[in-house]
PDB file of C-alpha atoms and ligand atoms in Angstrom:
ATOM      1  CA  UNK Y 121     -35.508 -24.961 -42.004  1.00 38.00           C
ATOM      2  CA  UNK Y 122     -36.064 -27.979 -44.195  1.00 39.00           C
ATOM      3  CA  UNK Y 123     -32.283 -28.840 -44.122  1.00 40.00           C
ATOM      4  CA  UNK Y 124     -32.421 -32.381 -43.476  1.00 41.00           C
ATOM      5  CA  UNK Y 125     -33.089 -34.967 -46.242  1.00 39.00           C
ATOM      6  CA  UNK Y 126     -36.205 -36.628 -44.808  1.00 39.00           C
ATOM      7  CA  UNK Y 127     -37.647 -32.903 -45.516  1.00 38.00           C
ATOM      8  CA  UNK Y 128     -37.714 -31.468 -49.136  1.00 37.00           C
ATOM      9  CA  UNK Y 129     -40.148 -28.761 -48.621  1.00 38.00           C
ATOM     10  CA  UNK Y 130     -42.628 -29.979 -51.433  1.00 40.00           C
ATOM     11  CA  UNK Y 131     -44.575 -32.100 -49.638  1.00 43.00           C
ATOM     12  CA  UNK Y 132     -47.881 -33.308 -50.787  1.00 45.00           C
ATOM     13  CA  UNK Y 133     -51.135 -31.448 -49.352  1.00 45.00           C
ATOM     14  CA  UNK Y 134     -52.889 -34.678 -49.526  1.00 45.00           C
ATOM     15  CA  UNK Y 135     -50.485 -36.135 -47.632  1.00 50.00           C
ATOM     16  CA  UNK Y 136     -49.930 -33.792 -45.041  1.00 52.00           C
ATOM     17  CA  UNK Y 137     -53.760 -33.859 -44.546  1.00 47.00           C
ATOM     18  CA  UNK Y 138     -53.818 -37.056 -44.416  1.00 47.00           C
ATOM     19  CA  UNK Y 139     -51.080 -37.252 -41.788  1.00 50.00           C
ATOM     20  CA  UNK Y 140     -52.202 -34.450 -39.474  1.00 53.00           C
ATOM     21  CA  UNK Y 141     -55.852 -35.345 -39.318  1.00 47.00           C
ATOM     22  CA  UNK Y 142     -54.883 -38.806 -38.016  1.00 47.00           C
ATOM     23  CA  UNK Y 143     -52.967 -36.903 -35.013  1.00 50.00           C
ATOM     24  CA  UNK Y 144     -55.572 -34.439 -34.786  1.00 46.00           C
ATOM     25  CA  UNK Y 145     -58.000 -37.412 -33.716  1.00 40.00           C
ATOM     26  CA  UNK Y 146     -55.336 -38.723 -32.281  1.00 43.00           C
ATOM     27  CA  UNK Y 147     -54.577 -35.663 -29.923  1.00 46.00           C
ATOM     28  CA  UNK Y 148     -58.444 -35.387 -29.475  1.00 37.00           C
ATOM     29  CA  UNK Y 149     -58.625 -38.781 -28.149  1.00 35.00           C
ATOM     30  CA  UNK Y 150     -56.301 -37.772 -25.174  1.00 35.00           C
ATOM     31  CA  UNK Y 151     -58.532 -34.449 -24.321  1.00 37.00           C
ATOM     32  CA  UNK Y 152     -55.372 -32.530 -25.547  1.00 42.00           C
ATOM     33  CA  UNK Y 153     -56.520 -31.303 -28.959  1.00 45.00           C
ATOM     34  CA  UNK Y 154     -58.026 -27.843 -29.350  1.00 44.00           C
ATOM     35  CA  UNK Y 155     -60.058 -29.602 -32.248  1.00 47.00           C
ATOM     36  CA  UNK Y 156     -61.210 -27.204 -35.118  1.00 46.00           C
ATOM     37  CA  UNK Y 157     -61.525 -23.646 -33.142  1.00 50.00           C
ATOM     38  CA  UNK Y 158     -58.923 -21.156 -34.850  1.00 52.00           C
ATOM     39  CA  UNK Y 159     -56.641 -18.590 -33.053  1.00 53.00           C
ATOM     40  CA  UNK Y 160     -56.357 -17.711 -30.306  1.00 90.00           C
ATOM     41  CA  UNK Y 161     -54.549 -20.957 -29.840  1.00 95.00           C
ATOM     42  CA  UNK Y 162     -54.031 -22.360 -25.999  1.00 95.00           C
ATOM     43  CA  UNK Y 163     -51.147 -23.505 -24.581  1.00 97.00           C
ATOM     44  CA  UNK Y 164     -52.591 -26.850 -23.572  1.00 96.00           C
ATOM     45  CA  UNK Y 165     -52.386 -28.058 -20.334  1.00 96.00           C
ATOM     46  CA  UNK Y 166     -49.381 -30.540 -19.242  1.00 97.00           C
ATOM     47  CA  UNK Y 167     -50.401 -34.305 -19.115  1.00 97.00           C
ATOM     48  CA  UNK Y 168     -48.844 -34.408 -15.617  1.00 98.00           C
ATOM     49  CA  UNK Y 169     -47.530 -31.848 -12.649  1.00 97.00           C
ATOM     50  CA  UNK Y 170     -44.061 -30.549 -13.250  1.00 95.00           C
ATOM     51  CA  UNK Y 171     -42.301 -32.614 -10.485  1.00 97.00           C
ATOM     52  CA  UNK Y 172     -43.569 -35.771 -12.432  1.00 98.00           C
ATOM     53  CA  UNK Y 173     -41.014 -36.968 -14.728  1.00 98.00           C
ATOM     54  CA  UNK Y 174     -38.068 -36.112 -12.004  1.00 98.00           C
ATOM     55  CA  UNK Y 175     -35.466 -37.206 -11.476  1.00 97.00           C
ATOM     56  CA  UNK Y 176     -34.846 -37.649 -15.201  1.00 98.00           C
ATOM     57  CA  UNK Y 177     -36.289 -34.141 -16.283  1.00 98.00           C
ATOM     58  CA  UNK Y 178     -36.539 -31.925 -13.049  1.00 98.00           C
ATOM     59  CA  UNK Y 179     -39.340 -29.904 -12.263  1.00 98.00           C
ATOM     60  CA  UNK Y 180     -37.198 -26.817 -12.947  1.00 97.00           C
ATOM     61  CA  UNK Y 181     -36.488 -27.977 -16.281  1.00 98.00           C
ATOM     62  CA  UNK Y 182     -40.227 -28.378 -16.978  1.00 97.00           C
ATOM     63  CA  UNK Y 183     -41.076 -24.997 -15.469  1.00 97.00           C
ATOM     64  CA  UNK Y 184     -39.206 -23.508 -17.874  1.00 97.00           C
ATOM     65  CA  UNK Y 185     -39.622 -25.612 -20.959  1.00 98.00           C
ATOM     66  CA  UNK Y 186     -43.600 -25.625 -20.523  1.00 98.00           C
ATOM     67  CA  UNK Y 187     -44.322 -22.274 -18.851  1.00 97.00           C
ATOM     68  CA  UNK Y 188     -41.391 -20.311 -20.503  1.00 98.00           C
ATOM     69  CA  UNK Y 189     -40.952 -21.474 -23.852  1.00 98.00           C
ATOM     70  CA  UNK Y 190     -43.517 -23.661 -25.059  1.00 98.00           C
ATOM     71  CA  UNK Y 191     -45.744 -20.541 -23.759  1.00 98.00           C
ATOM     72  CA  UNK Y 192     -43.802 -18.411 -26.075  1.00 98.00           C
ATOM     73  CA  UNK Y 193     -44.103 -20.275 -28.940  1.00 98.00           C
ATOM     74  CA  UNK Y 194     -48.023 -20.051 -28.209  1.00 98.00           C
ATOM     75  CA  UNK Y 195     -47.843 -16.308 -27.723  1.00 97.00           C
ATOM     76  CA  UNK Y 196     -46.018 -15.225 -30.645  1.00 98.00           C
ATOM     77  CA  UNK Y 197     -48.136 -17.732 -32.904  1.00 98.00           C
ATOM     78  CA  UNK Y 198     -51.050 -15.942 -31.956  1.00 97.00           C
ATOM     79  CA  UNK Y 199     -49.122 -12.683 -32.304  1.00 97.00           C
ATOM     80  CA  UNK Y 200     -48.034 -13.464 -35.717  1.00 97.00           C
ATOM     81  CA  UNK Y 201     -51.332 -15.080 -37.021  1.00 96.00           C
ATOM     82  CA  UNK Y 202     -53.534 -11.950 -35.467  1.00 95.00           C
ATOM     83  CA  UNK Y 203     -55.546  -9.870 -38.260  1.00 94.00           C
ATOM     84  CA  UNK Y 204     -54.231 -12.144 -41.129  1.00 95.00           C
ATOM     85  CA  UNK Y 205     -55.483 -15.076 -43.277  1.00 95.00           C
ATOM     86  CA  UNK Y 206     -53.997 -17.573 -40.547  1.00 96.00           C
ATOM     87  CA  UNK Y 207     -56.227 -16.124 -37.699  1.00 93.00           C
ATOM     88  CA  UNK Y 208     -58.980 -18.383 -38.267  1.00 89.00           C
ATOM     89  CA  UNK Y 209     -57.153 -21.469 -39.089  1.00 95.00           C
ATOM     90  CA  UNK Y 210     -56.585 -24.829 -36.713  1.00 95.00           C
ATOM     91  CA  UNK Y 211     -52.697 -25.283 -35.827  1.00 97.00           C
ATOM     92  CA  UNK Y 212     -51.867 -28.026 -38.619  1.00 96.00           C
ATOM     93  CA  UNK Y 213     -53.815 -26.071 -40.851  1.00 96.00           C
ATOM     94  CA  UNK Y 214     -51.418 -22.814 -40.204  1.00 97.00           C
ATOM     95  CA  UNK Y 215     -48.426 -25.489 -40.296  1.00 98.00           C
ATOM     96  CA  UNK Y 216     -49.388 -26.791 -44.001  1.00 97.00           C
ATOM     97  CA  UNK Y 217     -49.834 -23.121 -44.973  1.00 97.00           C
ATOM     98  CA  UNK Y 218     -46.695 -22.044 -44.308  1.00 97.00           C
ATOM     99  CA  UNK Y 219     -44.089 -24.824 -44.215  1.00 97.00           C
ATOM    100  CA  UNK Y 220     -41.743 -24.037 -46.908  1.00 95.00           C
ATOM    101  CA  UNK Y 221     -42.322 -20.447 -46.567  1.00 96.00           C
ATOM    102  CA  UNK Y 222     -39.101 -18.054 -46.307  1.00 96.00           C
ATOM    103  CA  UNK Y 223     -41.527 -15.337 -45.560  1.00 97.00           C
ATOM    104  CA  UNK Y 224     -43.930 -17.064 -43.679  1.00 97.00           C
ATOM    105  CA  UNK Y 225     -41.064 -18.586 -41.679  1.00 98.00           C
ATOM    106  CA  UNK Y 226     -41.453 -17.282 -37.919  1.00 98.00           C
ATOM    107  CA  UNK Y 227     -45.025 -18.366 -38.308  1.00 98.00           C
ATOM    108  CA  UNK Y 228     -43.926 -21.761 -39.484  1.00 98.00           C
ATOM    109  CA  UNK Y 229     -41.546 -21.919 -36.450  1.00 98.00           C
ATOM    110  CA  UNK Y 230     -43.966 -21.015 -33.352  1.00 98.00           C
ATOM    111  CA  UNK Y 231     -46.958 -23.004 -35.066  1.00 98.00           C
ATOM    112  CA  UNK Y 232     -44.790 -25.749 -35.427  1.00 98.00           C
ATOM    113  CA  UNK Y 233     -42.956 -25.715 -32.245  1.00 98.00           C
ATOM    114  CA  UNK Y 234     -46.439 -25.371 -30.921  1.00 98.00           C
ATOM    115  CA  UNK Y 235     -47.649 -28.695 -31.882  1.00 98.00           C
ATOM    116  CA  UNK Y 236     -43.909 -30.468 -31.372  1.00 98.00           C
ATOM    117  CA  UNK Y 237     -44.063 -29.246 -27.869  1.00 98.00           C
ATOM    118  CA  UNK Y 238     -47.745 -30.915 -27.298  1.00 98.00           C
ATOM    119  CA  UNK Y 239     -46.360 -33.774 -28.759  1.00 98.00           C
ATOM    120  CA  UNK Y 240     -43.557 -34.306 -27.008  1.00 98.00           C
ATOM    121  CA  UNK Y 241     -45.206 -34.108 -23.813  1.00 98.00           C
ATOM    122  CA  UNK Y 242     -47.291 -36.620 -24.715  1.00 98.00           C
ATOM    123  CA  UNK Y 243     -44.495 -38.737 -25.911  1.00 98.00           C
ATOM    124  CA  UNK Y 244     -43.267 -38.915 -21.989  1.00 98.00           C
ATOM    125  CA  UNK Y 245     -44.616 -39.975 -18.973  1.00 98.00           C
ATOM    126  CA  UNK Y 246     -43.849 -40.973 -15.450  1.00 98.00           C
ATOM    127  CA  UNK Y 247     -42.883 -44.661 -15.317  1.00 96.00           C
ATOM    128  CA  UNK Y 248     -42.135 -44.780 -18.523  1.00 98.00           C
ATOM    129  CA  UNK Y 249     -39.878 -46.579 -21.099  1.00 97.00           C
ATOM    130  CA  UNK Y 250     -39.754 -50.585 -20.061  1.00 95.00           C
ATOM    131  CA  UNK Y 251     -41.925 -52.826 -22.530  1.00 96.00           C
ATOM    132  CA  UNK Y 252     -43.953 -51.472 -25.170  1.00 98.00           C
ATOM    133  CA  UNK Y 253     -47.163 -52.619 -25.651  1.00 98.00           C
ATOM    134  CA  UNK Y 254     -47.419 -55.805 -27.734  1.00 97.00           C
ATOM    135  CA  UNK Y 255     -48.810 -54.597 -30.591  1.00 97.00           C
ATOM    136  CA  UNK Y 256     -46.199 -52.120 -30.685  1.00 98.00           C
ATOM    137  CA  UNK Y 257     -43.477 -54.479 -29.875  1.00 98.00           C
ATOM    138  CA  UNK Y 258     -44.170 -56.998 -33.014  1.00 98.00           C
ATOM    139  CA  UNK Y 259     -44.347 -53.387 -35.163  1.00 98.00           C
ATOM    140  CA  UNK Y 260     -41.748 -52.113 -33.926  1.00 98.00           C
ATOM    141  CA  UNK Y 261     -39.507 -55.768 -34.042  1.00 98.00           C
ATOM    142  CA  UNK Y 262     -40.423 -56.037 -37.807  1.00 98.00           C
ATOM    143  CA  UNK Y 263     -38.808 -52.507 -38.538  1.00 98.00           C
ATOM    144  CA  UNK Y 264     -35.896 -52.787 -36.772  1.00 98.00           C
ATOM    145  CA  UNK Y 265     -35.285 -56.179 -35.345  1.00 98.00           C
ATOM    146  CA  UNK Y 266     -35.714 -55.490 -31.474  1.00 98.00           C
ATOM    147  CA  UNK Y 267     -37.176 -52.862 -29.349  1.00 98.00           C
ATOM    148  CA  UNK Y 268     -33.853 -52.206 -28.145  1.00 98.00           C
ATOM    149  CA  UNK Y 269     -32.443 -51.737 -31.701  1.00 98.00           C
ATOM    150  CA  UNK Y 270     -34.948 -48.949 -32.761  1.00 98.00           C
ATOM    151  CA  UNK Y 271     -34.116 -47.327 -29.057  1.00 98.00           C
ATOM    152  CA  UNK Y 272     -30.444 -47.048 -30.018  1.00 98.00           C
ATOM    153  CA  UNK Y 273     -31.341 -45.720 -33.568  1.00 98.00           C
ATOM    154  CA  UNK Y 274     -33.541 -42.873 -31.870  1.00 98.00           C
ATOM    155  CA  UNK Y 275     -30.811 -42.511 -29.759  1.00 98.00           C
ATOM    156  CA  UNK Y 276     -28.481 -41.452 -32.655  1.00 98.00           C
ATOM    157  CA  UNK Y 277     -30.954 -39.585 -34.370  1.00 98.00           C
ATOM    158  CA  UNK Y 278     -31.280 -37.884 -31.241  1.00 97.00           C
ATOM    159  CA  UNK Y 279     -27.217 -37.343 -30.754  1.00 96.00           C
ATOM    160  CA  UNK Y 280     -27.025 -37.192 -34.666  1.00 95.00           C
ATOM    161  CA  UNK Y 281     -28.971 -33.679 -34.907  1.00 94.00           C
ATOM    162  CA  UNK Y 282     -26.463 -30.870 -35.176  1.00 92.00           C
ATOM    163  CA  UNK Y 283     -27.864 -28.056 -33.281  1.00 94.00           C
ATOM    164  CA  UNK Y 284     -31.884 -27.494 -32.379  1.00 96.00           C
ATOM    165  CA  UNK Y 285     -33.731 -29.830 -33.281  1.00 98.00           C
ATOM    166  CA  UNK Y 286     -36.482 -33.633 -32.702  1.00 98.00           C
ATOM    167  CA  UNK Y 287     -35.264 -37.217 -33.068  1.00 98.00           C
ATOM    168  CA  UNK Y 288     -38.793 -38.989 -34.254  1.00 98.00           C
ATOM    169  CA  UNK Y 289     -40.037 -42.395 -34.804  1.00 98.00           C
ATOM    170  CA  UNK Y 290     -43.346 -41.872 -37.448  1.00 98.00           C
ATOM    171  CA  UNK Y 291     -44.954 -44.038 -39.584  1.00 98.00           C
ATOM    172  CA  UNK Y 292     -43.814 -43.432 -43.012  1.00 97.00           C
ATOM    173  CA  UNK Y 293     -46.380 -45.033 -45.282  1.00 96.00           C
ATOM    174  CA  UNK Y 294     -46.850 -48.635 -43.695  1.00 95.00           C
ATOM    175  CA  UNK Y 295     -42.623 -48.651 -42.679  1.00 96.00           C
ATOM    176  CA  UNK Y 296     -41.811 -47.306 -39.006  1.00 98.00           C
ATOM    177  CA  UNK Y 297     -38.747 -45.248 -38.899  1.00 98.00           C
ATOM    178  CA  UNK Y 298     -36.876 -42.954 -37.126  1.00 98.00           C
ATOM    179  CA  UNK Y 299     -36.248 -39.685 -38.737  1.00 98.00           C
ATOM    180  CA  UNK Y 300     -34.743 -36.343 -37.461  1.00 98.00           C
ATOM    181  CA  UNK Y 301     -35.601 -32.746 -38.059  1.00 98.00           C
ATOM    182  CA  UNK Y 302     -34.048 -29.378 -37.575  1.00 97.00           C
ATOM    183  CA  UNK Y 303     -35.217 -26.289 -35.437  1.00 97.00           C
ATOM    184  CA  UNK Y 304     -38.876 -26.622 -35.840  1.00 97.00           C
ATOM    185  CA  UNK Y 305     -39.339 -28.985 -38.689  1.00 97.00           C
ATOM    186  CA  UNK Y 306     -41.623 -31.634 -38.230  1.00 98.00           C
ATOM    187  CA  UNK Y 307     -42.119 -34.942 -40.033  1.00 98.00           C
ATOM    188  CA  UNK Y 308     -46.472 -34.005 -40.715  1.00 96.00           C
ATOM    189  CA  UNK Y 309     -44.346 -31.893 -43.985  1.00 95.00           C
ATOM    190  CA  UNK Y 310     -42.890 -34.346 -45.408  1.00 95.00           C
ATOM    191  CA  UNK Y 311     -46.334 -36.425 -45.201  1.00 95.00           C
ATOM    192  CA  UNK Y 312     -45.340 -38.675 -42.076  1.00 97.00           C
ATOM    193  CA  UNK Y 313     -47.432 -39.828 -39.356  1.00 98.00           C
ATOM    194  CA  UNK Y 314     -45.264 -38.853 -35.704  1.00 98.00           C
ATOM    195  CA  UNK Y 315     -45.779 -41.525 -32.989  1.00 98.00           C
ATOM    196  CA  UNK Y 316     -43.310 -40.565 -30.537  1.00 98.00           C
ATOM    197  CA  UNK Y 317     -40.459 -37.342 -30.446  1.00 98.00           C
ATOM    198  CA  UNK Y 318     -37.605 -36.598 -27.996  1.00 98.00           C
ATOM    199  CA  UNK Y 319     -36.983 -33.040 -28.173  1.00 98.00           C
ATOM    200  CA  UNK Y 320     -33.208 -32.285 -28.299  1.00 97.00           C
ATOM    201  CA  UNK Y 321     -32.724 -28.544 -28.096  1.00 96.00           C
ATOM    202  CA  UNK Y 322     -30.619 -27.440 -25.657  1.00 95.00           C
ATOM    203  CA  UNK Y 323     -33.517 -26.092 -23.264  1.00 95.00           C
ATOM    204  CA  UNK Y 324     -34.640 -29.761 -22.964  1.00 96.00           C
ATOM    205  CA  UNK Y 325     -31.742 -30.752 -21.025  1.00 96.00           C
ATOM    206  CA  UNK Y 326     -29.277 -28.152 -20.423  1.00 95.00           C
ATOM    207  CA  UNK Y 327     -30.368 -27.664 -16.235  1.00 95.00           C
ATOM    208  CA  UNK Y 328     -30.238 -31.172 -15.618  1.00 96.00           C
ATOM    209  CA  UNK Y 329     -27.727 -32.430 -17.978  1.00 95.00           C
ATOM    210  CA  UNK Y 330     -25.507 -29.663 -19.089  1.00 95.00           C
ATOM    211  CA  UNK Y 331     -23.567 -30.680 -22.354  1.00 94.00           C
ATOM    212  CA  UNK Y 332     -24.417 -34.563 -21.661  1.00 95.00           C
ATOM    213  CA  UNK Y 333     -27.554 -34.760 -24.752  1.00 95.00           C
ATOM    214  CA  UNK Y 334     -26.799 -38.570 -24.420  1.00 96.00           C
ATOM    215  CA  UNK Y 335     -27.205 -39.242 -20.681  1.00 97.00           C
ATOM    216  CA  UNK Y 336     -30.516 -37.011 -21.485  1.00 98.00           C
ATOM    217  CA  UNK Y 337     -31.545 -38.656 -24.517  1.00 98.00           C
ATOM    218  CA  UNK Y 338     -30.993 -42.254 -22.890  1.00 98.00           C
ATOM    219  CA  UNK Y 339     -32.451 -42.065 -19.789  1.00 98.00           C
ATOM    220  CA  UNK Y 340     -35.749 -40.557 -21.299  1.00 98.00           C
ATOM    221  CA  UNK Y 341     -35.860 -43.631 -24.053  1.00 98.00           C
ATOM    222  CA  UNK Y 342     -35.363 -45.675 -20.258  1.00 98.00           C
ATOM    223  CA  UNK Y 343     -37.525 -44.092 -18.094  1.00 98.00           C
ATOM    224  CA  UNK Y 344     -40.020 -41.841 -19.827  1.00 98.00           C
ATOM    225  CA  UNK Y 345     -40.733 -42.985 -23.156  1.00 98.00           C
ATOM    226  CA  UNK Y 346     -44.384 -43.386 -23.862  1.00 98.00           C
ATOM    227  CA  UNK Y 347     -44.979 -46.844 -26.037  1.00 98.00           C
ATOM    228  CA  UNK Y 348     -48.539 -46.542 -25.166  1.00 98.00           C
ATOM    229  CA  UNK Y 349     -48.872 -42.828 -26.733  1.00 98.00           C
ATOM    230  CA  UNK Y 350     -46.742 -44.376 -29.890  1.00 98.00           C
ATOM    231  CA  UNK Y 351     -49.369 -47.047 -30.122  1.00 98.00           C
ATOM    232  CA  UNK Y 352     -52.490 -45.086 -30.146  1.00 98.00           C
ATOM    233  CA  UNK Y 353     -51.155 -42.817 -33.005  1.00 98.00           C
ATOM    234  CA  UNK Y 354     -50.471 -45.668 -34.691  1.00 95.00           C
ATOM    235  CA  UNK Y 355     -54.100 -46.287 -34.824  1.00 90.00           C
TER     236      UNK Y 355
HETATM  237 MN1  MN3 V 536     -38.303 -27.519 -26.493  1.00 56.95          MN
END
């Protein structure tokens, strides 16, 4: 964990406060948050049936992303977090406390993939991709000249992460960008604001797509992509 440069581990609490409360309301906004109440955490429910972002991602890829391992992460955070300090903590709360954390670290990974998984559900939707909203569109033409430009530079953050891991676009102070992260690192560490992930571990695309992370990774920034979910984070 925190093996890629956008993450040194020593964030700033402030910052990551700042950051996560923003996506809390964000989250809460969208009926998806489980606001303030502590462990047990819920797997939230998906923003749309399983069958709904086919052909791209096929309902048997979603069965088993959503029920089988975002479920898991759920489970085993609650496992983990039972009878100790974290038990009564919110999810970005238990993130914070343990980012960083060699022995904290399989905490760190199922609260984290927790939340990533949320948010990357929310990132897609049916009908997606086309033209972002227009406040999004002058943002996101000031960063990185087009729409289509910052598209192909998620794309190669997406087909740029060795292994596991997210290709993001987050607000980084006032500056968009797209950042990557490994495994279960998230950009709320390093103090950034997430408006949009594509999740890029195999189990994201290996039913429907096999080795192919591009055709994957491409169609979703097409098809799926949720500008209007980017927008509202970006507050
Ligand atoms: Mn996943």
């Amino acid at each position: 964990m925190n093996n890629h440069p956008e993450n040194t581990g020593h964030f700033g609490r402030r910052e990551f406060l700042a950051a996560s409360a923003g996506i809390a309301a964000t989250l809460a906004l969208g009926g998806l948050s489980r606001g303030a109440r502590a462990a047990p955490h819920a797997l939230p429910a998906l923003p749309y049936a399983d069958s709904a972002l086919a052909p791209v991602i096929s309902a048997h890829t979603l069965g088993f992303h959503y029920g089988k391992h975002h479920k898991a992460y759920v489970d085993n955070l609650n496992k983990l977090a039972a009878g100790t300090e974290y038990a009564d903590l919110p999810l970005e709360k238990v993130i914070a406390a343990t980012a960083g954390r060699a022995d904290k670290a399989g905490l760190f990974n199922n609260a984290a993939q927790t939340w990533n998984h949320t948010f990357y559900w929310n990132s897609l939707r049916p009908n997606g991709g086309g033209e972002p909203p227009a406040a999004l569109k002058q943002r996101l033409e000031a960063a990185f000249g087009s729409v289509e430009a910052c598209k192909k530079e998620l794309a190669a953050a997406a087909m740029g992460q060795f292994g596991s891991g997210w290709a993001w676009l987050v607000l980084d102070g006032d500056k968009l960008r797209v950042v990557k992260t490994g495994n279960a690192d998230l950009p709320l560490t390093s103090g950034m604001k997430p408006l949009l992930t594509l999740d890029v571990w195999e189990h994201a695309y290996y039913l429907d797509y096999q080795n192919r992370r591009g055709d994957y990774v491409n169609a979703v920034l097409d098809k799926l992509i949720n500008w209007e979910f980017a927008l509202q984070n970006l507050g």
